Short mmCIF file of C-alpha atoms and ligand atoms in Angstrom, two decimals:
data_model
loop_
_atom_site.label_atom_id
_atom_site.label_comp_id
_atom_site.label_asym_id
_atom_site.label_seq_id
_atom_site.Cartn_x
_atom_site.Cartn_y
_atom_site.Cartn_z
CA UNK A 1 0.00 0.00 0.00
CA UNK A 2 1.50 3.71 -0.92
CA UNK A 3 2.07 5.61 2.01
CA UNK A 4 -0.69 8.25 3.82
CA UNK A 5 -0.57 11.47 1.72
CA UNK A 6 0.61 14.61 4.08
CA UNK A 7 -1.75 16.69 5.26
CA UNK A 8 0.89 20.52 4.67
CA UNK A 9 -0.70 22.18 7.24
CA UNK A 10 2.37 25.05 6.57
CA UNK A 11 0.83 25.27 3.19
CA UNK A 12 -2.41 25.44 4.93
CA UNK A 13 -2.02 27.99 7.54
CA UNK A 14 -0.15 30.78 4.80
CA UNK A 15 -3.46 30.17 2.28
CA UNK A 16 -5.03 31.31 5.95
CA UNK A 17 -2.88 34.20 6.34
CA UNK A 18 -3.95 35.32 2.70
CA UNK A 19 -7.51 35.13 3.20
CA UNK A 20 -6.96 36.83 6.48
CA UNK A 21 -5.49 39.69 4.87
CA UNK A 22 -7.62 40.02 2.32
CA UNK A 23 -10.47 40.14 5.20
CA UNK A 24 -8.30 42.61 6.46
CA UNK A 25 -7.81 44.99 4.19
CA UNK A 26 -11.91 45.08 2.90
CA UNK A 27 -12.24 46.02 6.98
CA UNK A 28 -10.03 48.61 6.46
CA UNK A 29 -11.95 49.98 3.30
CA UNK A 30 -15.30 49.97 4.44
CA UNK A 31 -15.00 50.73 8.29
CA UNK A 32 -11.60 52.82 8.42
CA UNK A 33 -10.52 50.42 11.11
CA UNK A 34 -7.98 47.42 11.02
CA UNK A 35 -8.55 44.08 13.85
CA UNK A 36 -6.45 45.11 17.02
CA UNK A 37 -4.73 42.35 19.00
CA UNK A 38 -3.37 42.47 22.34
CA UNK A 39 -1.05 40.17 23.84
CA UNK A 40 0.37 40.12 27.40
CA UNK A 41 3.58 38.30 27.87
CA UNK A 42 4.35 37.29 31.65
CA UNK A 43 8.27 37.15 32.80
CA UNK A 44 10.96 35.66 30.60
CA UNK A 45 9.90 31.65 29.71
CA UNK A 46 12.37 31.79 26.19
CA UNK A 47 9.58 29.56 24.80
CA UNK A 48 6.94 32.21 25.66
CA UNK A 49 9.35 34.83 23.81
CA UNK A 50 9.38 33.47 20.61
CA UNK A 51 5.73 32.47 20.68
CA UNK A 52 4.56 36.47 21.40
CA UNK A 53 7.05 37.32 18.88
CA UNK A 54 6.14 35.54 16.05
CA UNK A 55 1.82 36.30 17.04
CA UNK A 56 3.10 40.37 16.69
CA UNK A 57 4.89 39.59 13.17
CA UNK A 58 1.80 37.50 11.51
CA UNK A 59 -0.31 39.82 13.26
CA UNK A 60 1.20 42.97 11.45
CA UNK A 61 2.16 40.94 8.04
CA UNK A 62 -1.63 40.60 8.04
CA UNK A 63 -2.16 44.20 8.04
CA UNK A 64 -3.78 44.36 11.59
CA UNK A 65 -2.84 46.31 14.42
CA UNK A 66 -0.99 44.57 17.17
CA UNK A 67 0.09 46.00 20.76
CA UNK A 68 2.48 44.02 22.88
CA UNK A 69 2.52 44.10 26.72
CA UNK A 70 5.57 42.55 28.46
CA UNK A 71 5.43 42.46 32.31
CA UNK A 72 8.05 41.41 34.65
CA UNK A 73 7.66 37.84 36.67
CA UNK A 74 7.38 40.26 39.78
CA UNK A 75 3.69 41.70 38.41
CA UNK A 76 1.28 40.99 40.50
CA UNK A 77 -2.06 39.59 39.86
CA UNK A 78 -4.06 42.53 40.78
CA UNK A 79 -1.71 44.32 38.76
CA UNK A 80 -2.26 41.66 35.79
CA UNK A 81 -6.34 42.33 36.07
CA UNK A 82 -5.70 45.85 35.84
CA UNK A 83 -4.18 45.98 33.00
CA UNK A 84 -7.09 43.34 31.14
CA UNK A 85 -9.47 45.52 32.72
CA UNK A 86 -7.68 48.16 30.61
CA UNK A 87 -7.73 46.08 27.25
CA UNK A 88 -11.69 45.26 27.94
CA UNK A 89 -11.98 48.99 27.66
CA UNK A 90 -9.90 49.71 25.14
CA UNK A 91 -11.88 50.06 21.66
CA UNK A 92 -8.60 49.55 19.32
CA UNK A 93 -8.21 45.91 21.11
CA UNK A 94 -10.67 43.80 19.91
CA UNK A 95 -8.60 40.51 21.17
CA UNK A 96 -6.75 39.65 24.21
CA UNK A 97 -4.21 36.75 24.62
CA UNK A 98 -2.70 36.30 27.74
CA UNK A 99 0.30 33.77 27.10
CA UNK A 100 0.51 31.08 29.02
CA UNK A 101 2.08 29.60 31.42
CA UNK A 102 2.01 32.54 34.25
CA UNK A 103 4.38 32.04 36.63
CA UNK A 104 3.33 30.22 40.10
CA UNK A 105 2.05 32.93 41.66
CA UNK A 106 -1.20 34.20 39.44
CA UNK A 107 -4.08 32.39 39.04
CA UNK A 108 -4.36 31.58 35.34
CA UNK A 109 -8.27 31.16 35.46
CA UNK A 110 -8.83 33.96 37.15
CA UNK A 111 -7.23 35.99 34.97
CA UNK A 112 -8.70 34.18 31.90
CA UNK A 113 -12.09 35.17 33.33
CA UNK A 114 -11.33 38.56 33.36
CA UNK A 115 -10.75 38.76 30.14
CA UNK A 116 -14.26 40.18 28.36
CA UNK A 117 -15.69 37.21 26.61
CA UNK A 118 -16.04 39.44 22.97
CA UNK A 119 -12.29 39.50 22.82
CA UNK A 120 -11.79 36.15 24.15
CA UNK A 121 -9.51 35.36 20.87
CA UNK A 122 -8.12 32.29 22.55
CA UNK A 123 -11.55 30.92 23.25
CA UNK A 124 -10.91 29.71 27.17
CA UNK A 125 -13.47 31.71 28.68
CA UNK A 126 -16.41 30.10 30.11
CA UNK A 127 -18.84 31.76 28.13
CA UNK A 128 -17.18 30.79 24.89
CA UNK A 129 -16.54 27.06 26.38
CA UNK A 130 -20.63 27.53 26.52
CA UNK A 131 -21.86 28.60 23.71
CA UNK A 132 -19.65 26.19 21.73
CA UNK A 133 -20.97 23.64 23.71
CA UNK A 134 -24.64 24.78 22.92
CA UNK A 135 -24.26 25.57 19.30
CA UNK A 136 -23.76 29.71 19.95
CA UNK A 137 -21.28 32.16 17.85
CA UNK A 138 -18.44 31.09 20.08
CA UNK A 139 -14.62 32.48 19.81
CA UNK A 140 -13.15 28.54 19.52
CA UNK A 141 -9.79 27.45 20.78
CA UNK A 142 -7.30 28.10 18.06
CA UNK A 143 -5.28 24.85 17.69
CA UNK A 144 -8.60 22.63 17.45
CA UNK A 145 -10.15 25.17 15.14
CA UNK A 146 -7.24 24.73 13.21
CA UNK A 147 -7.60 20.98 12.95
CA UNK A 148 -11.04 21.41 12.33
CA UNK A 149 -10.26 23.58 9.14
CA UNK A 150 -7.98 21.19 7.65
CA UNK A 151 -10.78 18.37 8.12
CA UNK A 152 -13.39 20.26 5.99
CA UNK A 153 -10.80 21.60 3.77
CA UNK A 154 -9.60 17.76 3.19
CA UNK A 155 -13.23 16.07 3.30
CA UNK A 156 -15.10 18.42 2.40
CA UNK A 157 -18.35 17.14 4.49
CA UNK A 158 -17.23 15.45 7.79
CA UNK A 159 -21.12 14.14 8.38
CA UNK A 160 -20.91 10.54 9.66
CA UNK A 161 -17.81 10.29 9.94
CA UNK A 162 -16.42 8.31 13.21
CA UNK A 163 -13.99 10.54 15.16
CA UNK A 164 -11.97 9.39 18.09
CA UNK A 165 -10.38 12.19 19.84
CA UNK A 166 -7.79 10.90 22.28
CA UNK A 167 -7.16 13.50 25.08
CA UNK A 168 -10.12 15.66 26.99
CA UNK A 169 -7.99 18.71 28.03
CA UNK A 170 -10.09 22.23 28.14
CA UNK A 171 -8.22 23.74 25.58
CA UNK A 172 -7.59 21.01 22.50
CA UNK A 173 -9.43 17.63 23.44
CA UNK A 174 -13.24 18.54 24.66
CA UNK A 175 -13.42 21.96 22.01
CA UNK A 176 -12.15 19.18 19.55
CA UNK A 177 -14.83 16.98 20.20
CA UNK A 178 -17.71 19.82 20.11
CA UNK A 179 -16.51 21.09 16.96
CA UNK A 180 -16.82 17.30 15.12
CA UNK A 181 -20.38 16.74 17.05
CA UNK A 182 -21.24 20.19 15.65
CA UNK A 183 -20.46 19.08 11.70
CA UNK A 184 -22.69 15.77 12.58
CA UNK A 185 -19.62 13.04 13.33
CA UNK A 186 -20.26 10.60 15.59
CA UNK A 187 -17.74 11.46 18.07
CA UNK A 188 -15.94 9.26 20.54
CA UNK A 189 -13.72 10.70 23.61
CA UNK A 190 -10.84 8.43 24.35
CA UNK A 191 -8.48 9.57 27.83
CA UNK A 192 -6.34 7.98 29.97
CA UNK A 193 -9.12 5.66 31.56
CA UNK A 194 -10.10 4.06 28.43
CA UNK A 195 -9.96 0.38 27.70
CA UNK A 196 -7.94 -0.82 24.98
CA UNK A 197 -7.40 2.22 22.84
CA UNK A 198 -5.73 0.74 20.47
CA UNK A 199 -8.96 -0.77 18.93
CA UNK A 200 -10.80 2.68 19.83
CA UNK A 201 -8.87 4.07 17.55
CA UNK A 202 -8.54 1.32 14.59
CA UNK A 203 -11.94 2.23 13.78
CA UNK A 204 -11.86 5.88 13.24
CA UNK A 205 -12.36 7.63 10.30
CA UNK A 206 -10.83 10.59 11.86
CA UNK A 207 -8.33 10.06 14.63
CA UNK A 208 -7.20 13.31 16.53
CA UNK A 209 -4.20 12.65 18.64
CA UNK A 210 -4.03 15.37 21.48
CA UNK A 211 -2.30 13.33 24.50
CA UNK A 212 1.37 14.71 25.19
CA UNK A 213 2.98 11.51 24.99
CA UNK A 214 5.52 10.90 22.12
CA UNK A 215 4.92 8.28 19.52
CA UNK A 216 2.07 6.96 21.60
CA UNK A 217 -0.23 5.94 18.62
CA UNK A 218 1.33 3.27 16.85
CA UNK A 219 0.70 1.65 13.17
CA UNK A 220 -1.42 -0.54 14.08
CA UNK A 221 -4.19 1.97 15.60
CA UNK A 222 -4.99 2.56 12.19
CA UNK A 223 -6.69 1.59 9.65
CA UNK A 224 -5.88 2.36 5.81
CA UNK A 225 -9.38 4.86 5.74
CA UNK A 226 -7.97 6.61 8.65
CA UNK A 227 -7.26 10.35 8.49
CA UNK A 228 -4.53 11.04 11.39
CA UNK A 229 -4.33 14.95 12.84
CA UNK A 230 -1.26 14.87 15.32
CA UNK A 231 -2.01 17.73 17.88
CA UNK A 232 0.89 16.26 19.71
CA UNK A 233 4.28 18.62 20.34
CA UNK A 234 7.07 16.78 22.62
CA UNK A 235 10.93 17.36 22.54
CA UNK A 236 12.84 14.03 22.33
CA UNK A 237 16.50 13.51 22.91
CA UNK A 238 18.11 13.24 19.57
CA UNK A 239 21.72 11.99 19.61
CA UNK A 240 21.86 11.72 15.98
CA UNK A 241 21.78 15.01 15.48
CA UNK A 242 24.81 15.65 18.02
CA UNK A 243 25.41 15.15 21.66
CA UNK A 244 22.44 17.29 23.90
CA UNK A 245 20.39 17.81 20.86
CA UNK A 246 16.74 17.55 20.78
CA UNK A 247 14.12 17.04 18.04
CA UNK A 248 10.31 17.51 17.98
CA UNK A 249 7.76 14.48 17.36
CA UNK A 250 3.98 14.52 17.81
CA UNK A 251 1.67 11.78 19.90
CA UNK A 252 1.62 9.74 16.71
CA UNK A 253 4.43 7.37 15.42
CA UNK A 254 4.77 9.02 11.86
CA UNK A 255 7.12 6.52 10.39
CA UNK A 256 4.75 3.61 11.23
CA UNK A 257 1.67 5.24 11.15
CA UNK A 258 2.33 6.57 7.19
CA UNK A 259 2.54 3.64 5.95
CA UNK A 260 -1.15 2.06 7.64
CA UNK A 261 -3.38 5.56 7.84
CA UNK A 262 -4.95 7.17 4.50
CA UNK A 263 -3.29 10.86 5.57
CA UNK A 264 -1.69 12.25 8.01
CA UNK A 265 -0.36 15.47 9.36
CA UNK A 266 3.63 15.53 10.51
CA UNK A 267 5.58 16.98 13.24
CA UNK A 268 6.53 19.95 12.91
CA UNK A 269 4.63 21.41 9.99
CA UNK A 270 1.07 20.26 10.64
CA UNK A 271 -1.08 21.48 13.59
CA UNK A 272 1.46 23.80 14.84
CA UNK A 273 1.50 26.30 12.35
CA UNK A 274 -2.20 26.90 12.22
CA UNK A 275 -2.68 27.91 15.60
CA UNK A 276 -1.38 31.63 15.25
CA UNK A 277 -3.43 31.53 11.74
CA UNK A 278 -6.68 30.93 13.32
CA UNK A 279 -5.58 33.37 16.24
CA UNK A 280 -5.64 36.02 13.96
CA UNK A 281 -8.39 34.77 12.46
CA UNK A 282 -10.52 35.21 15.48
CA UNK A 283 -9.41 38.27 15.89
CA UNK A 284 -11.33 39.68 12.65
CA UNK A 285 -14.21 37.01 13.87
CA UNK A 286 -14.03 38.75 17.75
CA UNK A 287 -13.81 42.85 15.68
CA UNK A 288 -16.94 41.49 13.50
CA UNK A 289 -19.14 40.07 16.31
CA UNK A 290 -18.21 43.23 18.90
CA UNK A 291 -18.66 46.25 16.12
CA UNK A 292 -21.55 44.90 14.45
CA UNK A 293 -19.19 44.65 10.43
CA UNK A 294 -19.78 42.02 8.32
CA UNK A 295 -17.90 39.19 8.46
CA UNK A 296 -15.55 39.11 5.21
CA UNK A 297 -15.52 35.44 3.88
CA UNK A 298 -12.30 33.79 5.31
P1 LIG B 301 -3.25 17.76 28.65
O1 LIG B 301 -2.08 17.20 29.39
O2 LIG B 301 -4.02 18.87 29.24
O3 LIG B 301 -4.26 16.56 28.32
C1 LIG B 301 -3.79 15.32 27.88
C2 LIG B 301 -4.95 14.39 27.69
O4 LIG B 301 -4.43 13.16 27.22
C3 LIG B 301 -5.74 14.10 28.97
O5 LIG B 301 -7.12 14.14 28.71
C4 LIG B 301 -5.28 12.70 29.35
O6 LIG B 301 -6.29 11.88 29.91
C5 LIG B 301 -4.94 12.09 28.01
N1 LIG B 301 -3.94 11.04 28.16
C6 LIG B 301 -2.77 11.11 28.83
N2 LIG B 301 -2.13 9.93 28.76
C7 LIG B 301 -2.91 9.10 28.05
C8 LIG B 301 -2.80 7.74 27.66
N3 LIG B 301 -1.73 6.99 27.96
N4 LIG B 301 -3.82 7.22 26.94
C9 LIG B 301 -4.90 7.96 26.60
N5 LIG B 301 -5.06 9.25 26.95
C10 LIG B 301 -4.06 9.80 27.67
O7 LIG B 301 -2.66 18.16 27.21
P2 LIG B 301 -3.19 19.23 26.13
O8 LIG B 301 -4.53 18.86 25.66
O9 LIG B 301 -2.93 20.60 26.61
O10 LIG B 301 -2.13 18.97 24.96
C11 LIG B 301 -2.03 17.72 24.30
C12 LIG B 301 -0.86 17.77 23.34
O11 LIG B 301 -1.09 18.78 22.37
C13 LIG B 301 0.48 18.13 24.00
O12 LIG B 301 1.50 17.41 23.33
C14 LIG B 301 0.63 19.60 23.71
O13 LIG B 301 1.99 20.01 23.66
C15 LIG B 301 0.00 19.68 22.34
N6 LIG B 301 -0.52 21.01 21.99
C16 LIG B 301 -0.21 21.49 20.77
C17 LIG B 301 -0.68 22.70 20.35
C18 LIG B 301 -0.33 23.17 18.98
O14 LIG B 301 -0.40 24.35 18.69
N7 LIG B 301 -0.01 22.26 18.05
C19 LIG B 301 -1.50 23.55 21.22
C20 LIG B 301 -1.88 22.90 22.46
C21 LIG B 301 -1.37 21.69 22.83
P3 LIG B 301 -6.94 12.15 31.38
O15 LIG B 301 -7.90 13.30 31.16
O16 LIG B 301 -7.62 10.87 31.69
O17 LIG B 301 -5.80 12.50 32.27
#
């Protein structure tokens, strides 16, 4: 049998980016007004950094208006609400991402529930959680959205189809699973509990790997109808490559798995890169909703 065919989700998320700018720019001719996006970076986590950095430079390559906030570990989180309490009021922000993690000594959900649920752009506000849940205009997590997207661009119609999503976190694994009962898949939730995954999976027609544990799904989870999205992103020692180095892999064993599944998307170069896409994407979705525009086609 040939191998799976790879799902580019690089390829993917700059045909995004296009669209978004197009979106952009029609905002900008008919309101005056380009999408603002806020982001507020927490102490010095290197990983953080280049995260924040490279949301500001898509963010401004798509012709929308980003401001940056960079506070010190030592903030404190009255300090922290302050300044969201700021960005709710602030009519040129029309999202807020607070990058995670904060360090120990701030309450990450409280200060995600500070943040006003119209510029949720991330999506991990309760209300949003909600209404996604009950079939409202929710702001949807990013990275799920983004596998979501490649789905219906790949399928086309997703109806019927049998999804196993493996992993139940807030912010990838249950939004994954509303999103595929929402397009009319029948949708099973596979965790850490669940007896004998292995054939769980083998009869998906959709398999959405969102665990945190490297190589987990092996080649024979599959079958040769499956669809594989790999949401995984873990750093394995790679010797190979010299003494120290590291390498990224997802949740799924590509090597094995390519050869079984029908597609599949890799590590790097899949999920990863559509997450700041569909970030900026809510963004114009958050300005629409909030200002009363119309929503430009994206
Ligand atoms: P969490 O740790 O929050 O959740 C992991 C889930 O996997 C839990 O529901 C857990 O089950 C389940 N799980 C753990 N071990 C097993 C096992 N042996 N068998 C079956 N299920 C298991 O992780 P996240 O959802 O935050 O992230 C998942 C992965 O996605 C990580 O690799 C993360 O780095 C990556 N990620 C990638 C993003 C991207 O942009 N590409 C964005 C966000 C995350 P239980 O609930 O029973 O404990």
């Amino acid at each position: 049998m040939a191998d799976a065919e790879i799902i580019d989700g690089k390829a993917f998320a700059e045909k995004l980016r296009f669209r978004i700018a197009t979106a952009t720019e029609i905002i900008k001719e008919q309101y005056n007004k380009s999408p603002g996006l806020a982001v507020v970076l927490v102490g010095e986590d290197p990983a953080s950094e280049v995260y924040v950095r490279n949301k500001k430079k898509q963010t401004i390559e798509c012709g929308m208006t980003s401001f940056e906030h960079k506070l010190t570990n030592e903030v404190s989180q009255t300090e922290l609400l302050d300044l969201i309490q700021k960005l709710n009021a602030d009519d040129r922000v029309d999202g807020i991402l607070v990058q995670l993690p904060l360090p120990e000594h701030i309450d990450p959900q409280a200060v995600l529930d500070a943040i006003n649920p119209e510029k949720d752009v991330d999506g991990f506000h309760v209300v949003n959680a909600g209404k996604l849940a009950t079939g409202g205009d929710a702001l949807v997590p990013c990275t799920p959205l983004g596998c979501l997207l490649m789905l219906k661009d790949y399928f086309g119609d997703l109806s019927g189809k049998n999804a196993v999503v493996v992993g139940r976190s807030n912010i990838v694994g249950k939004p994954m699973a509303a999103l595929l009962t929402r397009e009319s898949c029948t949708v099973t939730i596979a965790h850490s509990r669940t007896k004998d995954l292995p054939s769980v999976c083998k009869s998906a027609d959709i398999l959405i790997a969102a665990v945190g544990k490297a190589e987990m799904v092996r080649g024979d989870w599959v079958n040769n109808e499956t669809v594989v999205i790999d949401v995984g992103i873990n750093r394995i020692p790679a010797p190979e490559r010299g003494e120290g180095k590291m390498r990224l892999v997802g949740d799924v064993n590509f090597e094995e798995v390519k050869q079984n599944a029908k597609a599949i998307t890799p590590v790097p170069g899949g999920v990863g890169p559509m997450t700041i896409a569909v970030l900026l994407r809510n963004t114009i979705q958050a300005a629409c909703q909030r200002r009363g525009w119309d929503l430009p086609n994206l």
